[in-house]
Tab-separated table of C-alpha atoms in Angstrom:
chain	number	residue	atom	x	y	z
N	1	MET	CA	-14.339	-5.185	21.792
N	2	LEU	CA	-10.976	-6.183	20.848
N	3	ALA	CA	-9.704	-9.445	22.634
N	4	SER	CA	-5.926	-10.427	22.389
N	5	CYS	CA	-4.502	-13.629	22.324
N	6	ASN	CA	-2.052	-15.408	20.138
N	7	TYR	CA	-2.469	-15.558	16.298
N	8	ALA	CA	-0.396	-17.516	13.780
N	9	THR	CA	-0.470	-17.657	10.160
N	10	LYS	CA	0.843	-20.714	8.429
N	11	LEU	CA	2.427	-20.046	4.874
N	12	SER	CA	0.615	-22.675	3.478
N	13	ASP	CA	-2.726	-20.571	4.349
N	14	GLN	CA	-1.597	-17.639	2.593
N	15	LEU	CA	-1.108	-19.579	-0.736
N	16	LEU	CA	-4.112	-20.089	-3.178
N	17	PRO	CA	-4.619	-23.368	-4.803
N	18	ASP	CA	-2.755	-23.623	-8.129
N	19	ALA	CA	-6.114	-25.037	-9.503
N	20	GLU	CA	-8.122	-21.688	-8.967
N	21	TYR	CA	-5.601	-19.788	-10.764
N	22	LYS	CA	-5.958	-22.095	-13.996
N	23	SER	CA	-9.531	-22.174	-13.836
N	24	THR	CA	-9.582	-18.491	-13.269
N	25	ILE	CA	-7.433	-17.669	-16.730
N	26	VAL	CA	-9.689	-20.556	-18.798
N	27	LYS	CA	-12.711	-18.288	-17.636
N	28	ALA	CA	-10.904	-15.206	-18.571
N	29	GLU	CA	-9.666	-16.487	-22.209
N	30	THR	CA	-13.372	-17.841	-22.645
N	31	ALA	CA	-14.779	-14.286	-21.697
N	32	MET	CA	-12.294	-12.877	-24.223
N	33	GLN	CA	-13.258	-14.979	-26.813
N	34	GLY	CA	-17.010	-14.309	-26.423
N	35	ALA	CA	-16.443	-10.638	-26.174
N	36	GLU	CA	-17.386	-10.520	-22.773
N	37	TRP	CA	-14.751	-7.987	-22.000
N	38	ALA	CA	-15.807	-6.187	-18.323
N	39	LYS	CA	-16.251	-9.960	-17.026
N	40	ALA	CA	-12.452	-10.675	-18.649
N	41	ALA	CA	-11.095	-7.620	-16.959
N	42	ASP	CA	-12.559	-8.969	-13.615
N	43	LEU	CA	-11.186	-12.544	-13.998
N	44	TYR	CA	-7.683	-10.973	-14.921
N	45	GLU	CA	-7.735	-8.694	-11.738
N	46	LYS	CA	-8.675	-11.935	-9.833
N	47	ALA	CA	-6.080	-14.149	-11.442
N	48	GLY	CA	-3.597	-10.950	-10.906
N	49	GLN	CA	-4.190	-11.137	-7.278
N	50	ILE	CA	-3.597	-15.007	-6.908
N	51	LYS	CA	-0.067	-14.652	-8.857
N	52	PRO	CA	0.819	-10.737	-8.646
N	53	GLY	CA	4.447	-11.203	-10.588
N	54	ASP	CA	2.622	-12.544	-13.389
N	55	TRP	CA	2.541	-8.993	-15.182
N	56	SER	CA	0.789	-10.348	-18.318
N	57	LEU	CA	-2.345	-10.540	-16.554
N	58	LYS	CA	-2.200	-6.492	-16.186
N	59	LEU	CA	-1.602	-6.456	-19.836
N	60	LYS	CA	-4.486	-8.773	-20.845
N	61	GLN	CA	-6.736	-6.876	-18.323
N	62	ALA	CA	-6.002	-3.522	-20.086
N	63	GLU	CA	-6.573	-4.801	-23.422
N	64	ALA	CA	-10.006	-6.002	-22.041
N	65	TYR	CA	-10.267	-2.514	-20.750
N	66	GLN	CA	-9.614	-1.044	-24.044
N	67	ASN	CA	-11.704	-3.733	-26.158
N	68	ASP	CA	-14.748	-2.298	-23.787
N	69	GLY	CA	-14.214	1.019	-24.260
N	70	LYS	CA	-12.757	1.887	-21.128
N	71	LEU	CA	-10.136	3.813	-22.152
N	72	ALA	CA	-9.103	5.521	-19.209
N	73	GLN	CA	-8.905	2.411	-17.179
N	74	ALA	CA	-6.720	0.661	-20.111
N	75	PHE	CA	-4.491	3.832	-19.941
N	76	ASN	CA	-4.143	3.362	-16.168
N	77	ALA	CA	-3.690	-0.478	-16.382
N	78	TYR	CA	-1.023	0.365	-19.174
N	79	GLN	CA	0.593	3.116	-17.199
N	80	VAL	CA	0.994	0.384	-13.863
N	81	ILE	CA	2.841	-1.779	-15.938
N	82	ILE	CA	5.260	1.183	-17.396
N	83	ASP	CA	5.637	2.470	-13.879
N	84	ALA	CA	6.538	-0.533	-12.143
N	85	LYS	CA	10.208	-0.513	-13.203
N	86	LEU	CA	10.159	-4.341	-13.751
N	87	PRO	CA	13.297	-6.412	-13.377
N	88	SER	CA	14.886	-6.684	-16.897
N	89	ASN	CA	14.578	-9.708	-18.891
N	90	GLU	CA	13.267	-10.612	-22.126
N	91	ILE	CA	9.545	-11.506	-21.015
N	92	ASN	CA	9.431	-8.322	-18.832
N	93	ASN	CA	10.618	-6.197	-21.430
N	94	GLU	CA	8.524	-7.451	-24.010
N	95	ILE	CA	5.152	-6.583	-21.751
N	96	VAL	CA	6.559	-3.366	-21.177
N	97	LYS	CA	7.337	-2.680	-24.683
N	98	LYS	CA	3.474	-3.564	-25.478
N	99	ALA	CA	2.145	-1.658	-23.010
N	100	LYS	CA	3.539	1.467	-24.215
N	101	GLU	CA	2.465	0.645	-27.623
N	102	ARG	CA	-0.692	-0.081	-26.999
N	103	GLN	CA	-0.986	2.897	-24.563
N	104	ALA	CA	0.001	5.405	-27.133
N	105	LYS	CA	-2.504	3.622	-29.891
N	106	SER	CA	-5.476	3.901	-27.580
N	107	GLY	CA	-5.230	7.499	-28.227
N	108	PHE	CA	-6.388	8.313	-24.542
N	109	LYS	CA	-4.108	11.205	-23.416
N	110	ALA	CA	-5.065	11.402	-19.745
N	111	GLU	CA	-5.581	9.676	-16.293
N	112	PRO	CA	-9.279	10.719	-15.282
N	113	ALA	CA	-8.931	7.771	-12.621
N	114	ILE	CA	-6.533	9.185	-10.738
N	115	VAL	CA	-6.930	13.143	-11.368
N	116	ASN	CA	-7.783	15.183	-7.953
N	117	VAL	CA	-8.028	11.764	-5.997
N	118	VAL	CA	-5.441	12.821	-3.315
N	119	PRO	CA	-7.511	15.665	-0.782
N	120	GLU	CA	-5.775	18.800	-0.383
N	121	PRO	CA	-4.222	18.851	3.670
N	122	VAL	CA	-6.930	19.610	6.023
N	123	VAL	CA	-6.226	21.872	8.790
N	124	VAL	CA	-7.836	20.652	11.713
N	125	GLU	CA	-8.526	22.792	14.743
N	126	THR	CA	-10.337	20.998	17.282
N	127	PRO	CA	-10.045	19.518	20.748
N	128	SER	CA	-11.724	16.350	19.809
N	129	GLU	CA	-9.589	13.620	17.901
N	130	GLU	CA	-12.805	11.734	17.026
N	131	VAL	CA	-14.067	14.692	15.059
N	132	ALA	CA	-11.170	15.563	13.208
N	133	VAL	CA	-10.958	12.267	12.099
N	134	THR	CA	-14.559	12.462	10.601
N	135	GLU	CA	-13.742	16.106	9.694
N	136	GLN	CA	-10.682	14.825	7.275
N	137	VAL	CA	-12.796	11.998	5.435
N	138	SER	CA	-15.842	13.722	4.866
N	139	LYS	CA	-13.829	16.575	3.329
N	140	VAL	CA	-12.370	14.077	0.400
N	141	ALA	CA	-13.608	15.862	-2.865
N	142	PRO	CA	-14.139	12.849	-5.295
N	143	ILE	CA	-16.814	11.091	-2.670
N	144	GLN	CA	-20.183	11.609	-3.443
N	145	ALA	CA	-22.511	13.239	-1.132
N	146	ASP	CA	-24.533	9.886	-0.536
N	147	VAL	CA	-21.802	7.892	0.436
N	148	LEU	CA	-20.118	10.223	3.125
N	149	PRO	CA	-22.392	9.127	6.249
N	150	SER	CA	-21.098	5.620	5.408
N	151	ILE	CA	-17.546	6.640	5.526
N	152	THR	CA	-17.799	8.735	8.550
N	153	GLU	CA	-19.475	5.732	10.177
N	154	ALA	CA	-16.830	3.417	9.384
N	155	ALA	CA	-13.893	6.041	11.066
N	156	ALA	CA	-16.436	6.355	14.112
N	157	VAL	CA	-16.820	2.745	14.678
N	158	ALA	CA	-12.899	2.367	14.649
N	159	MET	CA	-12.463	5.344	17.055
N	160	GLU	CA	-15.188	3.873	19.327
N	161	THR	CA	-13.566	0.382	19.316
N	162	GLU	CA	-12.267	-0.892	22.995
N	163	ILE	CA	-9.186	-2.633	23.242
N	164	VAL	CA	-8.912	-5.676	26.154
N	165	PRO	CA	-5.347	-5.271	27.993
N	166	SER	CA	-3.033	-7.877	27.215
N	167	GLY	CA	-0.393	-7.068	29.451
N	168	GLN	CA	1.060	-4.505	27.097
N	169	GLY	CA	-1.931	-2.299	26.926
N	170	ALA	CA	-0.116	0.889	26.005
N	171	SER	CA	1.213	-0.469	22.923
N	172	ASP	CA	-1.945	-2.197	21.878
N	173	GLN	CA	-3.435	1.119	22.296
N	174	VAL	CA	-0.658	2.581	19.878
N	175	ILE	CA	-1.010	-0.151	17.248
N	176	LEU	CA	-5.150	0.554	17.463
N	177	ASP	CA	-4.365	4.174	16.801
N	178	THR	CA	-2.390	3.383	13.843
N	179	LEU	CA	-4.873	0.985	12.467
N	180	GLN	CA	-7.826	4.347	12.573
N	181	SER	CA	-4.977	6.210	10.748
N	182	TRP	CA	-4.334	3.624	7.980
N	183	ILE	CA	-8.278	3.275	7.628
N	184	THR	CA	-8.539	6.655	7.158
N	185	ALA	CA	-5.540	7.239	4.806
N	186	TRP	CA	-7.259	4.311	2.678
N	187	THR	CA	-11.058	5.655	2.913
N	188	SER	CA	-10.004	9.417	1.848
N	189	LYS	CA	-7.380	8.380	-0.521
N	190	ASN	CA	-4.529	10.069	0.750
N	191	PHE	CA	-1.811	7.885	-1.113
N	192	PRO	CA	1.417	9.518	0.914
N	193	ASP	CA	-0.139	8.624	3.952
N	194	TYR	CA	-1.520	5.473	2.977
N	195	TYR	CA	1.687	4.168	1.678
N	196	ALA	CA	3.448	5.805	4.649
N	197	HIS	CA	1.868	3.026	6.945
N	198	TYR	CA	4.094	0.398	5.582
N	199	THR	CA	7.627	-0.384	5.844
N	200	LYS	CA	9.953	0.790	3.033
N	201	ASP	CA	10.779	-2.876	1.994
N	202	PHE	CA	6.889	-3.655	1.422
N	203	THR	CA	6.198	-4.696	-2.049
N	204	GLY	CA	2.704	-6.612	-1.311
N	205	GLY	CA	4.310	-9.714	-3.336
N	206	LEU	CA	5.402	-7.603	-6.539
N	207	PRO	CA	8.552	-7.173	-7.916
N	208	THR	CA	9.217	-3.797	-6.567
N	209	ARG	CA	7.875	-1.062	-3.957
N	210	ALA	CA	6.958	1.171	-7.061
N	211	ALA	CA	4.963	-1.610	-8.754
N	212	TRP	CA	2.921	-2.149	-5.494
N	213	GLU	CA	2.442	1.628	-5.088
N	214	ALA	CA	1.243	2.155	-8.824
N	215	GLN	CA	-1.297	-0.888	-8.494
N	216	ARG	CA	-2.622	0.228	-5.307
N	217	LYS	CA	-3.117	3.903	-6.336
N	218	MET	CA	-4.983	2.345	-9.739
N	219	LYS	CA	-7.439	0.057	-7.763
N	220	ILE	CA	-8.164	2.877	-5.001
N	221	ALA	CA	-8.410	5.715	-7.095
N	222	LYS	CA	-10.860	4.065	-10.100
N	223	VAL	CA	-13.556	3.430	-7.281
N	224	GLY	CA	-15.975	6.067	-5.578
N	225	GLY	CA	-16.632	6.261	-1.856
N	226	ILE	CA	-15.196	3.648	0.230
N	227	THR	CA	-16.756	2.271	3.441
N	228	LEU	CA	-14.229	0.082	5.719
N	229	THR	CA	-15.208	-1.621	8.821
N	230	LEU	CA	-12.986	-4.060	10.986
N	231	VAL	CA	-14.634	-6.665	13.216
N	232	ASP	CA	-13.110	-8.777	16.065
N	233	VAL	CA	-9.869	-7.284	15.714
N	234	VAL	CA	-7.051	-9.428	17.680
N	235	ILE	CA	-3.910	-7.724	18.478
N	236	SER	CA	-0.873	-10.358	19.618
N	237	GLN	CA	2.507	-9.144	20.530
N	238	SER	CA	5.545	-11.386	20.375
N	239	SER	CA	8.136	-8.675	21.340
N	240	GLU	CA	8.332	-4.747	21.872
N	241	THR	CA	9.120	-4.468	18.238
N	242	THR	CA	6.634	-6.981	16.517
N	243	ALA	CA	3.234	-7.790	16.637
N	244	THR	CA	0.401	-9.446	14.548
N	245	VAL	CA	-2.940	-7.772	14.163
N	246	SER	CA	-5.833	-9.876	12.609
N	247	PHE	CA	-9.619	-9.025	11.980
N	248	LYS	CA	-12.438	-9.593	9.716
N	249	GLN	CA	-12.638	-6.751	7.301
N	250	ASN	CA	-15.715	-5.410	5.295
N	251	TYR	CA	-14.949	-3.443	2.545
N	252	ALA	CA	-17.770	-1.736	-0.073
N	253	SER	CA	-17.413	0.774	-2.786
N	254	GLY	CA	-20.515	1.223	-5.022
N	255	ASN	CA	-21.923	-1.914	-5.810
N	256	TYR	CA	-18.773	-3.963	-4.942
N	257	LYS	CA	-18.615	-5.524	-1.539
N	258	ASP	CA	-16.358	-7.927	-0.143
N	259	THR	CA	-15.454	-9.576	3.733
N	260	GLY	CA	-12.663	-11.756	4.572
N	261	GLN	CA	-10.121	-12.197	7.256
N	262	LYS	CA	-7.044	-10.258	6.721
N	263	THR	CA	-3.583	-10.385	8.780
N	264	LEU	CA	-1.388	-7.601	9.538
N	265	GLU	CA	2.278	-8.166	10.604
N	266	MET	CA	3.702	-5.117	12.150
N	267	LYS	CA	7.111	-3.653	13.151
N	268	LYS	CA	8.147	-0.848	15.154
N	269	ILE	CA	10.276	0.880	13.628
N	270	GLN	CA	11.833	4.346	15.152
N	271	GLY	CA	8.941	4.714	17.423
N	272	ARG	CA	6.036	3.912	14.561
N	273	TRP	CA	4.172	0.567	13.918
N	274	LEU	CA	4.177	-0.120	10.464
N	275	ILE	CA	2.809	-2.789	8.189
N	276	SER	CA	5.686	-5.227	6.893
N	277	GLN	CA	3.252	-8.180	5.598
N	278	GLU	CA	-0.457	-8.304	4.517
N	279	VAL	CA	-2.271	-11.137	3.516
N	280	PHE	CA	-6.300	-11.323	3.027
N	281	LYS	CA	-8.275	-14.349	2.421
C-alpha cells in the first residue's frame, strides 16, 4: 500500500563522509598492489559513486579490469570516459588521452557488453495493461530464461500496488504509472525510454548528460537479468508541477543484491512527470 505524507531530504543526508571515500581509495590501491584486480575494480566503482566527478577513478577501474583479463569491461570503461565529453582542462584532457591510448593497446575491438541489449520495439495488442507490461519485459533477448519469472514478478508487484488518495489522487496515480514505466524501461534495458524518464538537464552528478548516459548504459548493460521492486512508496506533491517520491528499493542481478532508500524529485514538464533528482543511500 502507498501512503502519502510530507518527505524532505536534507542536503547533508545526501553527502557521504569524506572519510569513507578516502578509506575506499586506500583499500582499492591496496588491492591493486596485491593483484586483487576484481576487488580493486569494485572498490573504484564504489569510490566513483561517492565522487562521480572524479574520472581518474573510472580510468583506474578500467586498468583493474584490463589487468584481470576482462578486456570487454575495460574497453567499455575506457569508452565511457571517451564518450563523456568532459570539460577541457589539463587533468581531464590527460585522463581522456590515457583512456584512448590504453583502449587502443588493449587489442579489443568490440563491445560485447553493449551489443544487442536494447530490445526491439514490441507491438502489444492486448486490452490488459498489466499483460502488456509483462509481455514487454519477458521478451528482452539478453535475459536468461531462469531470470524471467523474477522480472515478471517485479513488474507485476508494481502494477498491483495501490495508492492512498492524498487530495491529489489523479496526479498521484499518474506519478505511480510513471514509476511503473521507469521500472519497465530499466529492467528491460530499453535505454532510450529509460533516459526519457529524466529531465533534459539531469546529469546524475556527472559533468554532462552524455557522461551520465554513458555511465548508466555501461552499468546496466553489463549485468544479466534485473529484478527491481519498490516497497513503502510515499508520494508528496508540493505543487501541481513538483513532487517527491520516496521508497525502499530492492535490486538484484545475478549474485549481486542491494537494498536502500531512494528519493526521486519529480517535475511535471509539458504534461509528463520526469525525474529531476535521484538520491540513493
